[in-house]
Tab-separated table of C-alpha atoms and ligand atoms in Angstrom:
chain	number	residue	atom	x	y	z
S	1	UNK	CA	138.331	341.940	116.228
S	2	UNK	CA	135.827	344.010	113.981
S	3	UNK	CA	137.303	347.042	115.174
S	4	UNK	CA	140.419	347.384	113.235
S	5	UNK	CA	137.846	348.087	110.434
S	6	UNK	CA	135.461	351.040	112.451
S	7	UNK	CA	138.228	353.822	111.110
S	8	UNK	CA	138.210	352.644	107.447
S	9	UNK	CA	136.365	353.614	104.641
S	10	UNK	CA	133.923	351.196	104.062
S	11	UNK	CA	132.815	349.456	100.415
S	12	UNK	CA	129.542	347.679	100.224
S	13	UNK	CA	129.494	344.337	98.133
S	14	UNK	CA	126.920	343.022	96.120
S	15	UNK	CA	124.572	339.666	96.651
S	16	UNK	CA	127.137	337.961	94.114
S	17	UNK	CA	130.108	339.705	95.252
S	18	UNK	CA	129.275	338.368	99.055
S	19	UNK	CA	129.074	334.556	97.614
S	20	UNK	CA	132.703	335.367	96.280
S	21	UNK	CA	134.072	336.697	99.715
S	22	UNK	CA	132.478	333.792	101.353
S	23	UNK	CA	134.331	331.364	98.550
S	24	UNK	CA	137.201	333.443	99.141
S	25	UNK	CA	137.123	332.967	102.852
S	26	UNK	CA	136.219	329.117	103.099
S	27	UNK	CA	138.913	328.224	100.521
S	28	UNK	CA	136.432	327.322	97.472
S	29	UNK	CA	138.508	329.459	95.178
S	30	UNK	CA	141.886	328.555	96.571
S	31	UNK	CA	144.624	329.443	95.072
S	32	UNK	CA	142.352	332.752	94.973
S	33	UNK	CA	142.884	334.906	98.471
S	34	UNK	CA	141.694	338.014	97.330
S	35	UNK	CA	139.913	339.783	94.530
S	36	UNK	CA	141.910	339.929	91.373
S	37	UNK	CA	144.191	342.792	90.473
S	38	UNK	CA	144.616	343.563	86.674
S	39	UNK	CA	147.499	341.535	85.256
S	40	UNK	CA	145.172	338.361	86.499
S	41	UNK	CA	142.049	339.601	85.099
S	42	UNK	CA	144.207	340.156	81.929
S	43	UNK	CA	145.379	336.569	81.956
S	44	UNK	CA	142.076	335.049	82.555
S	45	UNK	CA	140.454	336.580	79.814
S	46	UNK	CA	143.313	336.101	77.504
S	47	UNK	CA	144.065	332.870	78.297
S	48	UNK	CA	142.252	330.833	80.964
S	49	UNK	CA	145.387	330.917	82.912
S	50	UNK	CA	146.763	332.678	86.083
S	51	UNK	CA	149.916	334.502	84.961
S	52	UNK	CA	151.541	331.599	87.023
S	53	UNK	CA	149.664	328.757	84.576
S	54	UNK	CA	147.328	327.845	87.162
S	55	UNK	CA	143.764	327.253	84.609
S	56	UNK	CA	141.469	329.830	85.879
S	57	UNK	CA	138.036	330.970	83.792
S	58	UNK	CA	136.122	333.510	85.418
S	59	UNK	CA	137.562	336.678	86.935
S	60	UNK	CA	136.242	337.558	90.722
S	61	UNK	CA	136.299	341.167	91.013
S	62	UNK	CA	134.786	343.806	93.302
S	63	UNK	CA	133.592	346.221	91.410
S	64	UNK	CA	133.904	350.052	92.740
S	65	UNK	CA	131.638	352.931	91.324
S	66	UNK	CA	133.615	356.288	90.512
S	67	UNK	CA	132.305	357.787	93.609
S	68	UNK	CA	133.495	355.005	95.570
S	69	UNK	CA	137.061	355.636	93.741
S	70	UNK	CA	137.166	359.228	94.779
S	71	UNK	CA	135.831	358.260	98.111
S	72	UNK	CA	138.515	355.655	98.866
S	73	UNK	CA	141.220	358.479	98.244
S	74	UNK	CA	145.039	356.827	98.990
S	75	UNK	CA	144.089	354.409	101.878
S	76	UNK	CA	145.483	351.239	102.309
S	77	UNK	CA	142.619	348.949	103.269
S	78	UNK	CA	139.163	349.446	103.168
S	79	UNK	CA	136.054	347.659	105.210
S	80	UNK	CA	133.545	345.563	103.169
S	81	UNK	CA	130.262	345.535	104.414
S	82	UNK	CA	127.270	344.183	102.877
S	83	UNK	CA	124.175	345.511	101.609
S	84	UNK	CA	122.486	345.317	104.677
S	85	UNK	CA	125.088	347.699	106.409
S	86	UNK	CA	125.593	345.843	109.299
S	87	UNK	CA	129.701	345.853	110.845
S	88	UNK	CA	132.035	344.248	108.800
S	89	UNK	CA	132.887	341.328	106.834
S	90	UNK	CA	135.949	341.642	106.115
S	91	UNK	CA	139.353	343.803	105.878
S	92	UNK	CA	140.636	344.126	102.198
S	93	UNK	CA	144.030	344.911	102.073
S	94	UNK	CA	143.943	347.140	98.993
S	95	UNK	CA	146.814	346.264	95.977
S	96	UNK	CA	145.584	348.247	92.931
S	97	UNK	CA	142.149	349.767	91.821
S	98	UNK	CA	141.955	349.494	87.638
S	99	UNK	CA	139.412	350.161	85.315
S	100	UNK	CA	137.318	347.172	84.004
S	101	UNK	CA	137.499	346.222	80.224
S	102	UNK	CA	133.772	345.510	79.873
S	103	UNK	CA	133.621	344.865	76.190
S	104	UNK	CA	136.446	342.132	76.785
S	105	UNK	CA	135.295	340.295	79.783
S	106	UNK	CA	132.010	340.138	78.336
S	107	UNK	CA	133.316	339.004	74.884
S	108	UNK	CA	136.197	336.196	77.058
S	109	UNK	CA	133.794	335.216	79.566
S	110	UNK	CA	129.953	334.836	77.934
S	111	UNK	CA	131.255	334.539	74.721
S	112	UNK	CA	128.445	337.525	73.926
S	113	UNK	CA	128.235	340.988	74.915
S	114	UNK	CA	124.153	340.703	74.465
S	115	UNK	CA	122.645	342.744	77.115
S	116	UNK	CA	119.737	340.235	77.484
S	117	UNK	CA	122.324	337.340	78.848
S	118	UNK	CA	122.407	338.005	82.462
S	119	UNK	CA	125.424	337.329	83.023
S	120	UNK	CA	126.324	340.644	81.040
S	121	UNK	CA	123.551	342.322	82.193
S	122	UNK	CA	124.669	341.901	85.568
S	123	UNK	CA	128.724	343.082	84.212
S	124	UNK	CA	126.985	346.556	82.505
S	125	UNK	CA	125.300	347.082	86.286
S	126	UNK	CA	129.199	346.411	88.043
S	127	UNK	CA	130.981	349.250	88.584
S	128	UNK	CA	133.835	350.765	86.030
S	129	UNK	CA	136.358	350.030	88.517
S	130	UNK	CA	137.990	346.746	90.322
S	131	UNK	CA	139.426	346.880	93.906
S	132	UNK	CA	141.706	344.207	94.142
S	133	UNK	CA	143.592	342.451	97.336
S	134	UNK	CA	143.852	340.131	99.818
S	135	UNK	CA	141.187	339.707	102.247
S	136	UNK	CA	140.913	338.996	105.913
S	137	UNK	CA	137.665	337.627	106.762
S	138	UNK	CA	136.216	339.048	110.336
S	139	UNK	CA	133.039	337.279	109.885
S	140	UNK	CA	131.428	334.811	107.978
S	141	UNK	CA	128.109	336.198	106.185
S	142	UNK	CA	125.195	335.154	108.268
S	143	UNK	CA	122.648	332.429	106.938
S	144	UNK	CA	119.390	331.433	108.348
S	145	UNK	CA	118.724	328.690	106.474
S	146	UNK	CA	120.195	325.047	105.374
S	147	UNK	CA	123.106	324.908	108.244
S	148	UNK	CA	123.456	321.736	108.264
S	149	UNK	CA	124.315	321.342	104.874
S	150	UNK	CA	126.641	324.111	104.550
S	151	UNK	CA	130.102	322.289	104.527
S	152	UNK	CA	133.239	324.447	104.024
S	153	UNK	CA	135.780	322.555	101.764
S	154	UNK	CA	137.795	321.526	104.684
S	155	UNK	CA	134.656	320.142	106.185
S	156	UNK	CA	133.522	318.118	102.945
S	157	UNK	CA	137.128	316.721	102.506
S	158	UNK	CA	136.752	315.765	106.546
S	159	UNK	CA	133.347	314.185	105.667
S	160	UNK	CA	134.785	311.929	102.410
S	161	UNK	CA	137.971	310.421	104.577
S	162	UNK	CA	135.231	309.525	107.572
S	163	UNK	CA	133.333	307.698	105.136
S	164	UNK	CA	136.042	306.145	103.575
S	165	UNK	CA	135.261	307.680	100.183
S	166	UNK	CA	138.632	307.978	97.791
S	167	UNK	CA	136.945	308.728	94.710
S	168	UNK	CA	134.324	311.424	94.912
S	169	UNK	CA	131.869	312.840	91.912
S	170	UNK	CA	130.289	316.521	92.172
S	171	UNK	CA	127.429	317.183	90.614
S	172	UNK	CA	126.223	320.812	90.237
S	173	UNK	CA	122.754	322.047	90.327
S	174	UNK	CA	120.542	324.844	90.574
S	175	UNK	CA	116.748	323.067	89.893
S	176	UNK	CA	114.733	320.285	91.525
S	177	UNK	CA	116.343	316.798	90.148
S	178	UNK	CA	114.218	314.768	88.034
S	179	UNK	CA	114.773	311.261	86.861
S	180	UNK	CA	117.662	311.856	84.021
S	181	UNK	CA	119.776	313.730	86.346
S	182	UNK	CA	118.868	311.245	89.211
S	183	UNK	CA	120.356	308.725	86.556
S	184	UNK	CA	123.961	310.590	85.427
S	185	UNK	CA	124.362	310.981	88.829
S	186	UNK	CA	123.807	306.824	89.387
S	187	UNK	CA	125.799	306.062	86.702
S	188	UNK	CA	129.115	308.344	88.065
S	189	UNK	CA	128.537	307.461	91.134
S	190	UNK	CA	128.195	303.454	89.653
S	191	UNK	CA	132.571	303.812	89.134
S	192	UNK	CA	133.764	306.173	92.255
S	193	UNK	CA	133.192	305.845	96.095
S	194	UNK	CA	130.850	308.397	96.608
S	195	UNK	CA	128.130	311.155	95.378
S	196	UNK	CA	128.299	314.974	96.355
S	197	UNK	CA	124.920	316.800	94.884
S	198	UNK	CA	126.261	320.119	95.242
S	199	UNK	CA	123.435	322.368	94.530
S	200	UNK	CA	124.096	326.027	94.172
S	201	UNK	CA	122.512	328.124	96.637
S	202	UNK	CA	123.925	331.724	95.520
S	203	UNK	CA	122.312	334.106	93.420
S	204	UNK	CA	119.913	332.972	90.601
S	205	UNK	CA	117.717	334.409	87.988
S	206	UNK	CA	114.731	335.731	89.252
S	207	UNK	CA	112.659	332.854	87.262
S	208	UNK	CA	115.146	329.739	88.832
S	209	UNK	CA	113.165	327.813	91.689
S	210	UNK	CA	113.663	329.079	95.124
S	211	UNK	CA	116.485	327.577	97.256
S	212	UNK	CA	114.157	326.673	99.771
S	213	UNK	CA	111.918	324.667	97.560
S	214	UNK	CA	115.034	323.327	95.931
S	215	UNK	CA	115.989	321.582	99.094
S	216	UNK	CA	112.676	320.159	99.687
S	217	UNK	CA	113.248	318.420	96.233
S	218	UNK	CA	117.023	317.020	97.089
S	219	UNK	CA	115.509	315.973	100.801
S	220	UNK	CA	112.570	313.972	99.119
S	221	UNK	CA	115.051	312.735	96.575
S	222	UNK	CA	117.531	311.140	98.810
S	223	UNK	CA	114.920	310.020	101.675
S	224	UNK	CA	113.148	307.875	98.904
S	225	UNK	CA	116.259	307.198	96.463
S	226	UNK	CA	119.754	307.479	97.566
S	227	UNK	CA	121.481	305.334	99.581
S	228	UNK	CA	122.736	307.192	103.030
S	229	UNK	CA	126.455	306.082	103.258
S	230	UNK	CA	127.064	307.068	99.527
S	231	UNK	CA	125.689	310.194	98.654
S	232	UNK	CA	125.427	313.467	100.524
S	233	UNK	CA	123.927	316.874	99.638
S	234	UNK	CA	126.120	320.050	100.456
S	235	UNK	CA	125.679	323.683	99.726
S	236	UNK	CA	128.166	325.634	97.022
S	237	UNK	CA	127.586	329.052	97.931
S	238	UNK	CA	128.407	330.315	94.507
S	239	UNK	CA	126.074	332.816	92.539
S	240	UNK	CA	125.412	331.913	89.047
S	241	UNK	CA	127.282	333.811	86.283
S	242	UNK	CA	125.334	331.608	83.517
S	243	UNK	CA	129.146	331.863	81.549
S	244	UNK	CA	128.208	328.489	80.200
S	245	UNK	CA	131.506	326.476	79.371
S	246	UNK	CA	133.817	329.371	81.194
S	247	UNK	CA	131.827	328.230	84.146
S	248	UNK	CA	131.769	324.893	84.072
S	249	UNK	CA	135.345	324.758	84.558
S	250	UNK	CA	135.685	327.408	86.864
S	251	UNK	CA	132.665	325.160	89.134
S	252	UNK	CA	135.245	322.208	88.393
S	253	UNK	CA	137.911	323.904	89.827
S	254	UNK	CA	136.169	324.840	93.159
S	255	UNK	CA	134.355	320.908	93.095
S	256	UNK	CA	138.441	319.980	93.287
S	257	UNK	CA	138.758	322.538	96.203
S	258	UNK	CA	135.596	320.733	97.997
S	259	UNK	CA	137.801	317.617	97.577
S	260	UNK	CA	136.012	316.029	94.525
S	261	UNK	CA	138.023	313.587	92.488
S	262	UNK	CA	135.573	313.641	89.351
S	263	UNK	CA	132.996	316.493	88.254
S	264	UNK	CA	130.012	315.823	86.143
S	265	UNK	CA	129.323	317.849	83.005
S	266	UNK	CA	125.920	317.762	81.662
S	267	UNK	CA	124.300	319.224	78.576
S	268	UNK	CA	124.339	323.156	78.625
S	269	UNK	CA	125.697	323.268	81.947
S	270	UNK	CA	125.262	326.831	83.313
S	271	UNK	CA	123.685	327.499	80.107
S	272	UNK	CA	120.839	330.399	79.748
S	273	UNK	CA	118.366	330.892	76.566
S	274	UNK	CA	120.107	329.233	73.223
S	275	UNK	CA	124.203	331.258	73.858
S	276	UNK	CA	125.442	328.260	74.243
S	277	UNK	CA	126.191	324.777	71.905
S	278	UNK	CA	124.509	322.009	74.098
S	279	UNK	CA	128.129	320.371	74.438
S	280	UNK	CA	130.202	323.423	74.674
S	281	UNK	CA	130.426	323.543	78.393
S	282	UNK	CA	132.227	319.528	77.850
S	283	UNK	CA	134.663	320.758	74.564
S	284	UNK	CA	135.827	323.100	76.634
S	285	UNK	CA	137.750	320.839	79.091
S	286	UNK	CA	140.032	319.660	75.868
S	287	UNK	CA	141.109	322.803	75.716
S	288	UNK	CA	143.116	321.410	79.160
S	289	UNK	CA	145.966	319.101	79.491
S	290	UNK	CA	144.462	316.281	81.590
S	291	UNK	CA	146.036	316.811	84.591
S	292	UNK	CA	145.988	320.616	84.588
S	293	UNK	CA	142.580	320.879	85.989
S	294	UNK	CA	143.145	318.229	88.544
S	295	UNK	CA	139.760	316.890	88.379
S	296	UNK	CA	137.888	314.271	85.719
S	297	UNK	CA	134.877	315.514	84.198
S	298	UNK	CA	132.676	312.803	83.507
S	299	UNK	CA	130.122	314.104	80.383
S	300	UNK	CA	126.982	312.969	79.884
S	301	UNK	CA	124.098	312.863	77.427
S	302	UNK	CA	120.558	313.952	77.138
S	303	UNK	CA	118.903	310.996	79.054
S	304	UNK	CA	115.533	309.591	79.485
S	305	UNK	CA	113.395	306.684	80.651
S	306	UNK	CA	112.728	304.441	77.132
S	307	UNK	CA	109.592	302.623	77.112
S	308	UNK	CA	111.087	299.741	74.932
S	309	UNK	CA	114.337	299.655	76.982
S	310	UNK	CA	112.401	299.332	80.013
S	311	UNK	CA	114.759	301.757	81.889
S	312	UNK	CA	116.335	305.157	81.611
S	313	UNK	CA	119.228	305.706	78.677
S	314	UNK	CA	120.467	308.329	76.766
S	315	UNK	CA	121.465	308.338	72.823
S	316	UNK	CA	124.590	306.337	73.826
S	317	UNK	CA	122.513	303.373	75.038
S	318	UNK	CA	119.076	303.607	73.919
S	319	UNK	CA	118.518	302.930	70.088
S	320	UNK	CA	115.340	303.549	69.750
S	321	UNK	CA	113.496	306.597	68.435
S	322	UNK	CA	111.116	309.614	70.241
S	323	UNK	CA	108.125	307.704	70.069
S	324	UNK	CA	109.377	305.522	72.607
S	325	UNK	CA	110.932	308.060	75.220
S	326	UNK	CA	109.558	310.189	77.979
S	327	UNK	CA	110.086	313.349	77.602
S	328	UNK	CA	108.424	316.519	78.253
S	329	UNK	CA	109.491	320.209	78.208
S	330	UNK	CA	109.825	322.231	80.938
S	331	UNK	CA	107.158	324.492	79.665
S	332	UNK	CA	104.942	321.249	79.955
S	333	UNK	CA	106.399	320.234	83.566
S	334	UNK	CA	105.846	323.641	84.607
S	335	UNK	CA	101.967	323.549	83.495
S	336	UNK	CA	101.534	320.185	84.903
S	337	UNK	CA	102.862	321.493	88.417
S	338	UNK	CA	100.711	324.423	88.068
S	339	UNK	CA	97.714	322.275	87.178
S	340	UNK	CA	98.233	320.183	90.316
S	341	UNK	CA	99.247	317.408	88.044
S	342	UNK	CA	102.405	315.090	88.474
S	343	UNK	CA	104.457	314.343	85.573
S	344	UNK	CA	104.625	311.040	84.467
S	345	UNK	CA	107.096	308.419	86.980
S	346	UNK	CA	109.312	308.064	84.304
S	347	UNK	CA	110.248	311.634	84.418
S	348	UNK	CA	109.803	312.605	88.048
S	349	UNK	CA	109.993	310.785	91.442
S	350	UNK	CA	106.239	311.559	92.852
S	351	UNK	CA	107.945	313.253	95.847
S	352	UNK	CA	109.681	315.512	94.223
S	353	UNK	CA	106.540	316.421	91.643
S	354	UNK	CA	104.479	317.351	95.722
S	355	UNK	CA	107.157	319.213	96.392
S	356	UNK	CA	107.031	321.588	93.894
S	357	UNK	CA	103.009	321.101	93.263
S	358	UNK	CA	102.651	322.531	97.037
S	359	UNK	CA	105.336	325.167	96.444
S	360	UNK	CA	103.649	326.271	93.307
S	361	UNK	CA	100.183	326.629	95.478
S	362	UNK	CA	101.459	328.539	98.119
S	363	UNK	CA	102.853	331.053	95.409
S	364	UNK	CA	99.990	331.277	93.830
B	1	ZN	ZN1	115.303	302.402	74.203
């Protein structure tokens, strides 16, 4: 089948670019077939819309260098191949190439053109150009790790009518859970059928925790924690953009694809450094008619175990003041890993805190 694409020119993706065609090809970013020609990237960062209405946040382009412009010439359909150069991954029919507005998509999608966010660091290291078309997947990109848990959309739906599950929250993550998001996730999954910890398993910022020690965490987690025939952990092979609230509708929109009836929204979700209001990522989703999106988000607090409560709360159900709650910074969980140290119980399940104390050790 791959040879159809020997006699074409061929156009190497990116790490991020790969998680897209592997979205693409799964039907994670359905209505989305192909990368995005120009009037859609237009809409998007105009609007938030597809040119046919459909809400849509984040553009996925494949960025082409000038060379690769020239190189290209008039053909029809090119052969993406990935960095490692091995035989193709897919045919891409081609539609248009057009030049990207950087200044805009920076400006519509991180709401900063800072060259220190990475998300727009990553946009000034993209190409000037977009190739955009449909794509025909030959092959899947090859992963060595976490099979089991990497459920296409079709799959996950498949898994929720087995288990009988009707209502279904997402949750989206790309660190080790401690005890507060252990507890959002309880209390969503507390009025719907069933829990999908959807960790994000795509590219990350070089200083994010390793996927593989990630998955160590959400193992220990739901061993100890979480019962069996109501929550399951699947992998959303998405790379990060860290858009902030442009992203935490567009990773609503692909938790509907994966069959998710409800979404939670956290604070900052896909946040970096201060860009971002703490709450920005959940004001966002009024700027949607209800049923638009086609999925609830469910928002949810700052939480935290209180001493005086007895339990864990957030500033919606805990009236009593700092003195009284557990919490530490991430500076100070990361020293107290490093130190060999678990954090306090109230914070973070013991098996989780060995996880990461043995993962700092064998990084030194
Ligand atoms: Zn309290």
């Amino acid at each position: 089948m791959a040879g159809e694409a020997v006699n074409l020119p061929k156009v190497g993706v990116s790490r991020r670019e790969l998680s897209d065609l592997e979205m693409l090809s799964v039907g994670a970013l359905s209505p989305l077939t192909g990368f995005q020609g120009e009037a859609e990237y237009r809409s998007i960062l105009e609007s938030m819309h597809l040119p046919n209405g459909i809400p849509w946040t984040i553009p996925v382009t494949l960025s082409l260098t000038d060379d690769d412009v020239k190189r290209i010439g008039g053909s029809d359909a090119v052969a993406l191949v990935s960095d490692d150069g091995e035989d193709a991954l897919a045919v891409l029919e081609i539609e248009e190439i057009f030049k990207r507005d950087r200044e805009r998509e920076a400006e519509s999608v991180f709401l900063t053109t800072d060259l220190d966010h990475a998300g727009v660091k990553a946009l000034h290291e993209a190409g000037d150009y977009c190739l955009a078309g449909r794509v025909r997947v030959l092959r899947l990109p090859r992963h060595d790790d976490f099979n089991a848990y990497r459920l296409t959309p079709a799959e996950t739906r498949a898994e929720f009518r087995a288990r009988g599950w009707r209502r279904v929250v997402g949750f989206q993550t790309r660190n080790p859970i401690h005890r507060a998001h252990e507890y959002i996730q309880k209390c969503a999954l507390e009025i719907v059928d069933g829990l999908l910890v959807h960790p994000l398993m795509g590219a990350t910022k070089g200083d994010d925790v390793p996927a593989d020690v990630r998955m160590r965490c959400y193992e220990a987690l739901f061993e100890g924690y979480y019962p069996k025939d109501r929550a399951m952990i699947s992998i959303f092979p998405a790379a990060m953009r860290y858009a902030g609230p442009k992203e935490a509708i567009w990773h609503a929109i692909c938790r509907k694809n994966y069959g998710c009836t409800h979404f939670i929204v956290g604070r900052d979700h896909a946040g970096v450094g201060d860009y971002y209001g703490t709450y920005d990522a959940q004001k966002i989703f009024d700027e949607f008619e209800p049923e638009e999106l086609g999925i609830t988000p469910l928002m949810f607090e700052h939480s935290f175990w209180c001493n005086r409560c007895e339990g864990m709360g957030s500033p919606k159900t805990c009236p009593h003041g700092a003195e009284d709650r557990v919490s530490l910074s991430g500076t100070r969980v990361r020293e107290m890993l490093r130190n060999g140290e678990r954090p306090p119980l109230e914070f973070s399940r013991p098996e989780v805190a060995d996880v990461l104390i043995e993962a700092m050790r064998e990084n030194g």
